Short mmCIF file of C-alpha atoms and ligand atoms in Angstrom, two decimals:
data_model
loop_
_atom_site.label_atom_id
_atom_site.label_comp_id
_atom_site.label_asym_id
_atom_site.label_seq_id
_atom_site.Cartn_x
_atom_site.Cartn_y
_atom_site.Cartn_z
CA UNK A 1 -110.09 -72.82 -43.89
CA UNK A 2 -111.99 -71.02 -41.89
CA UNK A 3 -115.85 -72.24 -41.09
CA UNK A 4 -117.65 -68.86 -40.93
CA UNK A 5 -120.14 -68.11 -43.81
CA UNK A 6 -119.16 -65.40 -45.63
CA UNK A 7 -121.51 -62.05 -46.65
CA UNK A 8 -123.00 -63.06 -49.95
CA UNK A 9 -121.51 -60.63 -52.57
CA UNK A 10 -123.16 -57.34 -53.28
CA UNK A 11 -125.04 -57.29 -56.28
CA UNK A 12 -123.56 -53.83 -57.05
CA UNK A 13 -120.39 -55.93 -57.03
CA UNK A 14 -122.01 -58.60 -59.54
CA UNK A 15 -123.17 -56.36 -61.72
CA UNK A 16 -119.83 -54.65 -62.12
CA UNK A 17 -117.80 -57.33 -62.96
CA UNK A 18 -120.33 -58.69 -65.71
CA UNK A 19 -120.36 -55.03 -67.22
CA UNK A 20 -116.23 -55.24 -67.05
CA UNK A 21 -116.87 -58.66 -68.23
CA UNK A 22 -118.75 -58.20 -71.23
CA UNK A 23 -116.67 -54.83 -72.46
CA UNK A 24 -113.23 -57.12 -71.76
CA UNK A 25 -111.11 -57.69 -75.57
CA UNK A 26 -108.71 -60.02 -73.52
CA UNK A 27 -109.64 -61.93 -70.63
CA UNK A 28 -107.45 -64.30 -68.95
CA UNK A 29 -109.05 -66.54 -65.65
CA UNK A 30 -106.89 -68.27 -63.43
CA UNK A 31 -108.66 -71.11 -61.03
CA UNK A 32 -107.16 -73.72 -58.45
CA UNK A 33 -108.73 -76.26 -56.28
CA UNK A 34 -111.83 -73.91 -55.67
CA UNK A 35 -113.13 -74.57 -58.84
CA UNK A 36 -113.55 -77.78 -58.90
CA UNK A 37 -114.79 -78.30 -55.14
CA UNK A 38 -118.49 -77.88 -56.21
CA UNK A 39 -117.78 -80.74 -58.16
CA UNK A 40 -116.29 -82.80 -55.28
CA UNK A 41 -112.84 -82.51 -55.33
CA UNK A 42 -111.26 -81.91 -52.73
CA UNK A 43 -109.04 -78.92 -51.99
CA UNK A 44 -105.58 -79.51 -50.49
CA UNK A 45 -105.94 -76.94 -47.63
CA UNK A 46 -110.01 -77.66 -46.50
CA UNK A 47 -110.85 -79.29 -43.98
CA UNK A 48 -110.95 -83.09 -46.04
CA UNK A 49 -107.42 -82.11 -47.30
CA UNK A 50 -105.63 -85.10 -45.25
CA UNK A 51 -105.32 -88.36 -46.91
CA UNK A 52 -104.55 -91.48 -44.46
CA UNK A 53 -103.26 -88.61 -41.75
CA UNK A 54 -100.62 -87.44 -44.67
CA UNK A 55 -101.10 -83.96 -45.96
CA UNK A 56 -100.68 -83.35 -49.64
CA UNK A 57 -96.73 -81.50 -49.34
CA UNK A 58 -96.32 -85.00 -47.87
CA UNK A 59 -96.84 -86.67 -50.85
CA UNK A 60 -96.91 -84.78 -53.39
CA UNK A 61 -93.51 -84.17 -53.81
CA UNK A 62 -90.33 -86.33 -55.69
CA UNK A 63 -88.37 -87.22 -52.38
CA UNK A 64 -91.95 -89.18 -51.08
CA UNK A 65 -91.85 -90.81 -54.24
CA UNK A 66 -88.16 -91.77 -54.56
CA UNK A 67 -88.99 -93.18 -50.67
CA UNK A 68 -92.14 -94.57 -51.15
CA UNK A 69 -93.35 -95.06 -55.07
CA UNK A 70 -96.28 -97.41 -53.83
CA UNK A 71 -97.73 -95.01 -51.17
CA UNK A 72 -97.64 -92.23 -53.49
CA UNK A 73 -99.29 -94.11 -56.03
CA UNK A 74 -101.93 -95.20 -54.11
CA UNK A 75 -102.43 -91.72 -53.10
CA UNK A 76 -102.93 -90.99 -56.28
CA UNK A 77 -105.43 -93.39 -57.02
CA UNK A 78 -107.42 -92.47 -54.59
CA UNK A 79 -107.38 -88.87 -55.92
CA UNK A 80 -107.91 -90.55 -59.52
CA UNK A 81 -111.13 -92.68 -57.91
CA UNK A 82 -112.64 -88.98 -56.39
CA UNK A 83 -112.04 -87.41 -59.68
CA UNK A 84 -113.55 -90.17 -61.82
CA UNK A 85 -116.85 -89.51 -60.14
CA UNK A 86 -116.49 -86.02 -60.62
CA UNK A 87 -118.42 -83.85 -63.32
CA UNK A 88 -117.78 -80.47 -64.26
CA UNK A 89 -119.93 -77.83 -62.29
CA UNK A 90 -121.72 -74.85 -63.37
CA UNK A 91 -118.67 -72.33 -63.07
CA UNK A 92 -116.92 -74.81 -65.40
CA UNK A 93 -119.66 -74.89 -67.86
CA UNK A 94 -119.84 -71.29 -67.47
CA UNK A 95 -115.92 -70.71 -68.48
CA UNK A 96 -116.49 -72.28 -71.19
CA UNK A 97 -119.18 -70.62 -72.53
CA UNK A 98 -117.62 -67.50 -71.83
CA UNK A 99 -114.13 -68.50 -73.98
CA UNK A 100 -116.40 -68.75 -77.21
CA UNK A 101 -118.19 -65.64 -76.29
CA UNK A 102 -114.84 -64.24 -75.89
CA UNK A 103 -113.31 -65.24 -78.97
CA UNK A 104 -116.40 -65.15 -81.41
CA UNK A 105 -115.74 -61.66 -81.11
CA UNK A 106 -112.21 -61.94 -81.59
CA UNK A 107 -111.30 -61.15 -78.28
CA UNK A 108 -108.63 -63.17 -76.30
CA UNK A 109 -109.47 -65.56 -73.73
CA UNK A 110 -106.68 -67.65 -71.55
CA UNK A 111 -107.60 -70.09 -69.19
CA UNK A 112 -104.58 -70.88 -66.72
CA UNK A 113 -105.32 -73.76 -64.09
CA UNK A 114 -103.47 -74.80 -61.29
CA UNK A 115 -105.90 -77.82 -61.05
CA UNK A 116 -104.83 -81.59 -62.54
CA UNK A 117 -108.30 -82.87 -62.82
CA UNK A 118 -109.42 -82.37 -66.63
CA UNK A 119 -113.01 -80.27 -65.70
CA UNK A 120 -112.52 -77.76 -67.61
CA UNK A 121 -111.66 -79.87 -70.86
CA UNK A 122 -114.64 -82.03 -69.81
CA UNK A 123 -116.36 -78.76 -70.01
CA UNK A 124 -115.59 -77.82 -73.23
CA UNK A 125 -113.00 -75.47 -72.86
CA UNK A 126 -110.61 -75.86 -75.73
CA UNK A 127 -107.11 -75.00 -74.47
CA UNK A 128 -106.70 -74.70 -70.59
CA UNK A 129 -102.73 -74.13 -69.61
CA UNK A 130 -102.37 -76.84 -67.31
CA UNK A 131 -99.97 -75.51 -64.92
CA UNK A 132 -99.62 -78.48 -62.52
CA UNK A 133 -99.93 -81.09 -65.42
CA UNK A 134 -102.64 -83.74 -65.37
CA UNK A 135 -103.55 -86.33 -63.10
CA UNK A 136 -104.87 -88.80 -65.87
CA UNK A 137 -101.32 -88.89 -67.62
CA UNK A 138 -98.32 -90.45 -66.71
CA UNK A 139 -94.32 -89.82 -67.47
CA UNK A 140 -91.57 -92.42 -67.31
CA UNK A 141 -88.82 -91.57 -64.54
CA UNK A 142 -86.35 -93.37 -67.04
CA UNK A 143 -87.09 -92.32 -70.40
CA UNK A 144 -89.63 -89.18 -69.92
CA UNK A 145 -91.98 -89.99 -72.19
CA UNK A 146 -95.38 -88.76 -71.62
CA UNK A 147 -98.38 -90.77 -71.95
CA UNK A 148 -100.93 -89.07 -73.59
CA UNK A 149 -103.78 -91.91 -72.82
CA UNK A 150 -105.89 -90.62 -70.29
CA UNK A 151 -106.83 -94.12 -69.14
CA UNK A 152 -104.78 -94.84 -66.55
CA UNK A 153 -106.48 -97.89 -64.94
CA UNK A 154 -108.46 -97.87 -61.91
CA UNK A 155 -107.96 -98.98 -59.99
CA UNK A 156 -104.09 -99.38 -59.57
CA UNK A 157 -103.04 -102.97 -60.22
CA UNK A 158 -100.35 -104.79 -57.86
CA UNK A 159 -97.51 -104.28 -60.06
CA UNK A 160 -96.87 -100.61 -60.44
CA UNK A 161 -97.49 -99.11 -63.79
CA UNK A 162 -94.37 -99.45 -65.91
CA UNK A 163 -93.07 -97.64 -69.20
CA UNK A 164 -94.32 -99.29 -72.74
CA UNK A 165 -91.45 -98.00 -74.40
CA UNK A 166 -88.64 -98.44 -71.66
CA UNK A 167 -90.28 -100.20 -68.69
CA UNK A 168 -89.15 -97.81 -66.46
CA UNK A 169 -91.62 -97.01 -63.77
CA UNK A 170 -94.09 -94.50 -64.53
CA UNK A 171 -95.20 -91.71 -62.36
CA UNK A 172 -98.24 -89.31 -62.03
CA UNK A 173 -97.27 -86.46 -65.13
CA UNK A 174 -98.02 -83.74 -62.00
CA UNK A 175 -95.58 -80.81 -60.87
CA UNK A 176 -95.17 -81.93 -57.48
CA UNK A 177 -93.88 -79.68 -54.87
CA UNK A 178 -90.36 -78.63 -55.40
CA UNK A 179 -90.02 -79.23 -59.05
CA UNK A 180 -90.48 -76.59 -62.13
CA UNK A 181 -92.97 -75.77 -64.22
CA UNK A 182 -93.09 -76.28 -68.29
CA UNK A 183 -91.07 -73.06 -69.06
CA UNK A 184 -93.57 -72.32 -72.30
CA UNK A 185 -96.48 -73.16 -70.12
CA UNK A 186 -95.58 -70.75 -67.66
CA UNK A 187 -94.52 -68.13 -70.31
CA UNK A 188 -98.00 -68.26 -71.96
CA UNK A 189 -100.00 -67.70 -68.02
CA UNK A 190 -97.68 -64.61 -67.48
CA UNK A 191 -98.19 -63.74 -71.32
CA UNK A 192 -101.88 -63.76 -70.97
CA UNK A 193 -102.01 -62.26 -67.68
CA UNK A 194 -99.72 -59.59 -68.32
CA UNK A 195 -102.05 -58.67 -71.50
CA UNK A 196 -105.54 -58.97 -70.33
CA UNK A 197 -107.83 -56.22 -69.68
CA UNK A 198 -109.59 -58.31 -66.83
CA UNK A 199 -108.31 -61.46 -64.88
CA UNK A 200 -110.45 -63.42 -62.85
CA UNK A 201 -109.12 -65.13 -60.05
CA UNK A 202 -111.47 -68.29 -58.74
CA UNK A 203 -110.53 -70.96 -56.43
CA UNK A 204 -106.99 -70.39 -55.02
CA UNK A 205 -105.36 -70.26 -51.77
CA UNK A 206 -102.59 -68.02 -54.16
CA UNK A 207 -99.71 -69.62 -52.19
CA UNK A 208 -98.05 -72.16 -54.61
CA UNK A 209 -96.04 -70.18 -56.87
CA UNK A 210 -95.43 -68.83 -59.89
CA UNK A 211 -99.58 -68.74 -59.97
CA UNK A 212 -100.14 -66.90 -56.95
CA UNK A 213 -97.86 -63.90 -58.89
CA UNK A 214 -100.03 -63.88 -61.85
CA UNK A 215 -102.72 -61.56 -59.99
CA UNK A 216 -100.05 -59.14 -58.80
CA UNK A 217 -98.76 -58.74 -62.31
CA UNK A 218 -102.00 -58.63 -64.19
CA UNK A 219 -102.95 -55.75 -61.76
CA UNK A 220 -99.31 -54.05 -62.77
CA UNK A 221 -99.85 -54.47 -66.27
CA UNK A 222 -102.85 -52.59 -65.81
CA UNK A 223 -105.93 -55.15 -65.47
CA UNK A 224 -108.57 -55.18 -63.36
CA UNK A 225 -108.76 -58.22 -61.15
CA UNK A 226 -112.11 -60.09 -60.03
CA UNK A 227 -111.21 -62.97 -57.47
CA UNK A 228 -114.10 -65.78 -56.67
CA UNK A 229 -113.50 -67.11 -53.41
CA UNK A 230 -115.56 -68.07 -49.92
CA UNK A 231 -112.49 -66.70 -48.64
CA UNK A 232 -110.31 -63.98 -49.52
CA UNK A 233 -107.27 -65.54 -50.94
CA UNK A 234 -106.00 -63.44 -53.62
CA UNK A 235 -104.04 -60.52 -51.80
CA UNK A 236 -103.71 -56.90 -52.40
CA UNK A 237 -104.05 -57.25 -56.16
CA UNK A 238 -107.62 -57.72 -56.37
CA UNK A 239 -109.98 -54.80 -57.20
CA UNK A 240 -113.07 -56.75 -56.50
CA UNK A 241 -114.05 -59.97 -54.50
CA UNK A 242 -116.73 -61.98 -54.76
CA UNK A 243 -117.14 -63.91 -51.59
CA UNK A 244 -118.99 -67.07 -52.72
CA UNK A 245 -118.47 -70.43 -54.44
CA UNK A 246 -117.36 -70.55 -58.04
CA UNK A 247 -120.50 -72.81 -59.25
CA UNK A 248 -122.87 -70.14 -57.59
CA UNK A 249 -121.02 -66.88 -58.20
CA UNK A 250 -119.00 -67.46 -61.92
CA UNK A 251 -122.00 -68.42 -63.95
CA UNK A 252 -123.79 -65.47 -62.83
CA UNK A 253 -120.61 -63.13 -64.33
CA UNK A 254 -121.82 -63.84 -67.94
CA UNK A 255 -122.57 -61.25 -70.09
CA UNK A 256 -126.54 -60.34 -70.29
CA UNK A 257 -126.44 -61.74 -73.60
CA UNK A 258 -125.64 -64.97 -72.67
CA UNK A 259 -127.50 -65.37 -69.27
CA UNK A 260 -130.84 -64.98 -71.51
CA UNK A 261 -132.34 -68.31 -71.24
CA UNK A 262 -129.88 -69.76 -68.53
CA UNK A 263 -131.35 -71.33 -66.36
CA UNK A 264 -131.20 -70.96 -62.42
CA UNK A 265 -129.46 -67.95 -62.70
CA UNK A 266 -130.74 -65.41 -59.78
CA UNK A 267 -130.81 -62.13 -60.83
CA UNK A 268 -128.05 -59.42 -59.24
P1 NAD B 1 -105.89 -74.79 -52.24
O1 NAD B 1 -106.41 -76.12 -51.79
O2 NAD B 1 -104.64 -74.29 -51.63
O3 NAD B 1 -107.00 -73.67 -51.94
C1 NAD B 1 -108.32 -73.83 -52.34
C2 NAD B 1 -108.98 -72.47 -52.38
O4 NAD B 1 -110.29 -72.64 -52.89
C3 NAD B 1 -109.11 -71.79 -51.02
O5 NAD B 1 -108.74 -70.42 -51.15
C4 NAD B 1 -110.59 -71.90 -50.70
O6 NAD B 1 -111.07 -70.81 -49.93
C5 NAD B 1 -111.20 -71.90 -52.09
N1 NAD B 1 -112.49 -72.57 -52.21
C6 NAD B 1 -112.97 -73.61 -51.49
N2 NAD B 1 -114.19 -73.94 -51.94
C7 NAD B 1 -114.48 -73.12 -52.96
C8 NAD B 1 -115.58 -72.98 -53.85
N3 NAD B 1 -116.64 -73.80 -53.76
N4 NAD B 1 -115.54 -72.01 -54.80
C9 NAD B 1 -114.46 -71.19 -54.90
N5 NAD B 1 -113.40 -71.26 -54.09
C10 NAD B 1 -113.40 -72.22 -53.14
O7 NAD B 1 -105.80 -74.85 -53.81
P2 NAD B 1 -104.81 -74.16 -54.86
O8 NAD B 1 -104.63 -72.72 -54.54
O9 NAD B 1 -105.32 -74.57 -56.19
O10 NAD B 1 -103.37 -74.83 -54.65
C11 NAD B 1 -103.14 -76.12 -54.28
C12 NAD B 1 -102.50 -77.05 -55.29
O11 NAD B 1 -103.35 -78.17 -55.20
C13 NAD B 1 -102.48 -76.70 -56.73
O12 NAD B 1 -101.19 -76.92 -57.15
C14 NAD B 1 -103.37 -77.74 -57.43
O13 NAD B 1 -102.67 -78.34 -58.52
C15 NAD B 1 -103.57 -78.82 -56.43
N6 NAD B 1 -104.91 -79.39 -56.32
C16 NAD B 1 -105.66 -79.63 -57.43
C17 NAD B 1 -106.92 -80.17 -57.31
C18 NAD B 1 -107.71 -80.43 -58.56
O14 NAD B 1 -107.14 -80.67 -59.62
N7 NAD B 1 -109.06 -80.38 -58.48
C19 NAD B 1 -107.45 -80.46 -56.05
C20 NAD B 1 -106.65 -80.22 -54.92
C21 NAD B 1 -105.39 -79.67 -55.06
#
């Protein structure tokens, strides 16, 4: 990433894509590691993206953890440790708000993330499609089951963790690198993008795939597309960037209605 500062967005821009906001019937919003960096999280490709000198296609993927189960997991749980402290920022709170504003009016409102962390359920928003899968559950490389018990201990103990059912060994329930997506999950991001009015794009590099598509075909199918990014990440699909961080910049995208009473909210 680069280090340069970037022009703070114009507030012609900000403006426009609240007014775009507010009119939207469907909105779908599609955020990666961006997001959640305001809360502390590290992004894969920043500058604190290295782990013990390994970068994250090092270990994130199923031959590292057929090689190495151990160093994976404790990769993990160091990621799990960084994410424990975390809490959800003010462009998570924000999304949130904006999916009841959304649907009270029986609109439509998807959020697709690439992230594994849990913010934006922490949040409060009710059905994020969890692209990547979730960094708090674990799957059993003998019998598949998932665990749906968020409390995976921390931190790891000596043995590693091992199937309830099966006693195979379990590993992080994560797409790594290499490996396919839930077909229905997938099917329901390109549903949603393909049918929105408006997507917003916030916190993405857009180079893991399928995600980094969903912008080009949103734009196809006729939305207009909003990215939220220091950097400009999104490609040729977006209409409209603002250059900023997501808890600065995505709270101040509410409709007017809703940024009555808000606080620290600077006007655009
Ligand atoms: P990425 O690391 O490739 O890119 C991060 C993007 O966020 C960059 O474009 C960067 O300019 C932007 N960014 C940095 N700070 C920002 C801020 N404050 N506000 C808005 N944008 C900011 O992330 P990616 O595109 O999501 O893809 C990497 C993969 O990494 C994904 O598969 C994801 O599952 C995984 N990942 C997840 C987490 C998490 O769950 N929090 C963290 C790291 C990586």
């Amino acid at each position: 990433m680069s280090t340069h500062t970037p022009e703070p967005p114009s507030p012609r821009f900000i403006r426009e894509a609240r007014r775009r906001i507010a009119a939207a019937r469907a909105i779908a919003v599609l955020t990666g590691a961006g997001m959640s960096a305001d809360s502390g999280v590290p992004t894969f490709r920043g500058a604190t993206g290295l782990w013990r000198t390994h970068r994250a296609e090092e270990l994130a993927t199923p031959e590292a953890f057929s090689r190495d189960p151990r160093l994976v997991w404790e990769w993990y749980d160091w990621r799990r440790g960084l994410i424990a402290a975390a809490r959800p920022n003010a462009g998570h709170d924000a999304l949130a708000v904006l999916e009841r504003f959304v649907e009270q009016r029986g609109g439509r409102f998807t959020l697709i993330t690439q992230n594994v962390d849990g913010l934006h359920t922490e949040a409060g928003s009710r059905r994020p499609l969890e692209l990547h899968g979730n960094i708090w559950m674990m799957r059993c490389t003998a019998c598949h089951a998932v665990s749906t018990d968020r409390r995976v201990p921390l931190p790891l103990a000596p043995e590693l963790p091992a199937c309830a059912r099966c006693g195979g060994l379990l590993r992080p329930h994560i797409v790594w690198f290499g490996e396919s997506l839930d077909p229905t999950i997938i099917q329901s991001a390109v549903d949603a993008a393909t049918a929105c009015d408006l997507l917003l794009v916030i916190g993405t590099s857009g180079v893991v795939q399928p995600a980094a598509s969903l912008a080009s075909m949103a734009r196809e199918a006729g939305a207009w597309v909003v990215e939220v990014n220091p950097e400009r990440s999104a490609g040729p699909a977006v209409h409209c960037w603002l250059a900023g961080r997501a808890a600065d910049i995505v709270p101040r995208l509410l409709p007017e209605a809703l940024q009555a009473g808000r606080k620290g909210i600077s006007e655009a």
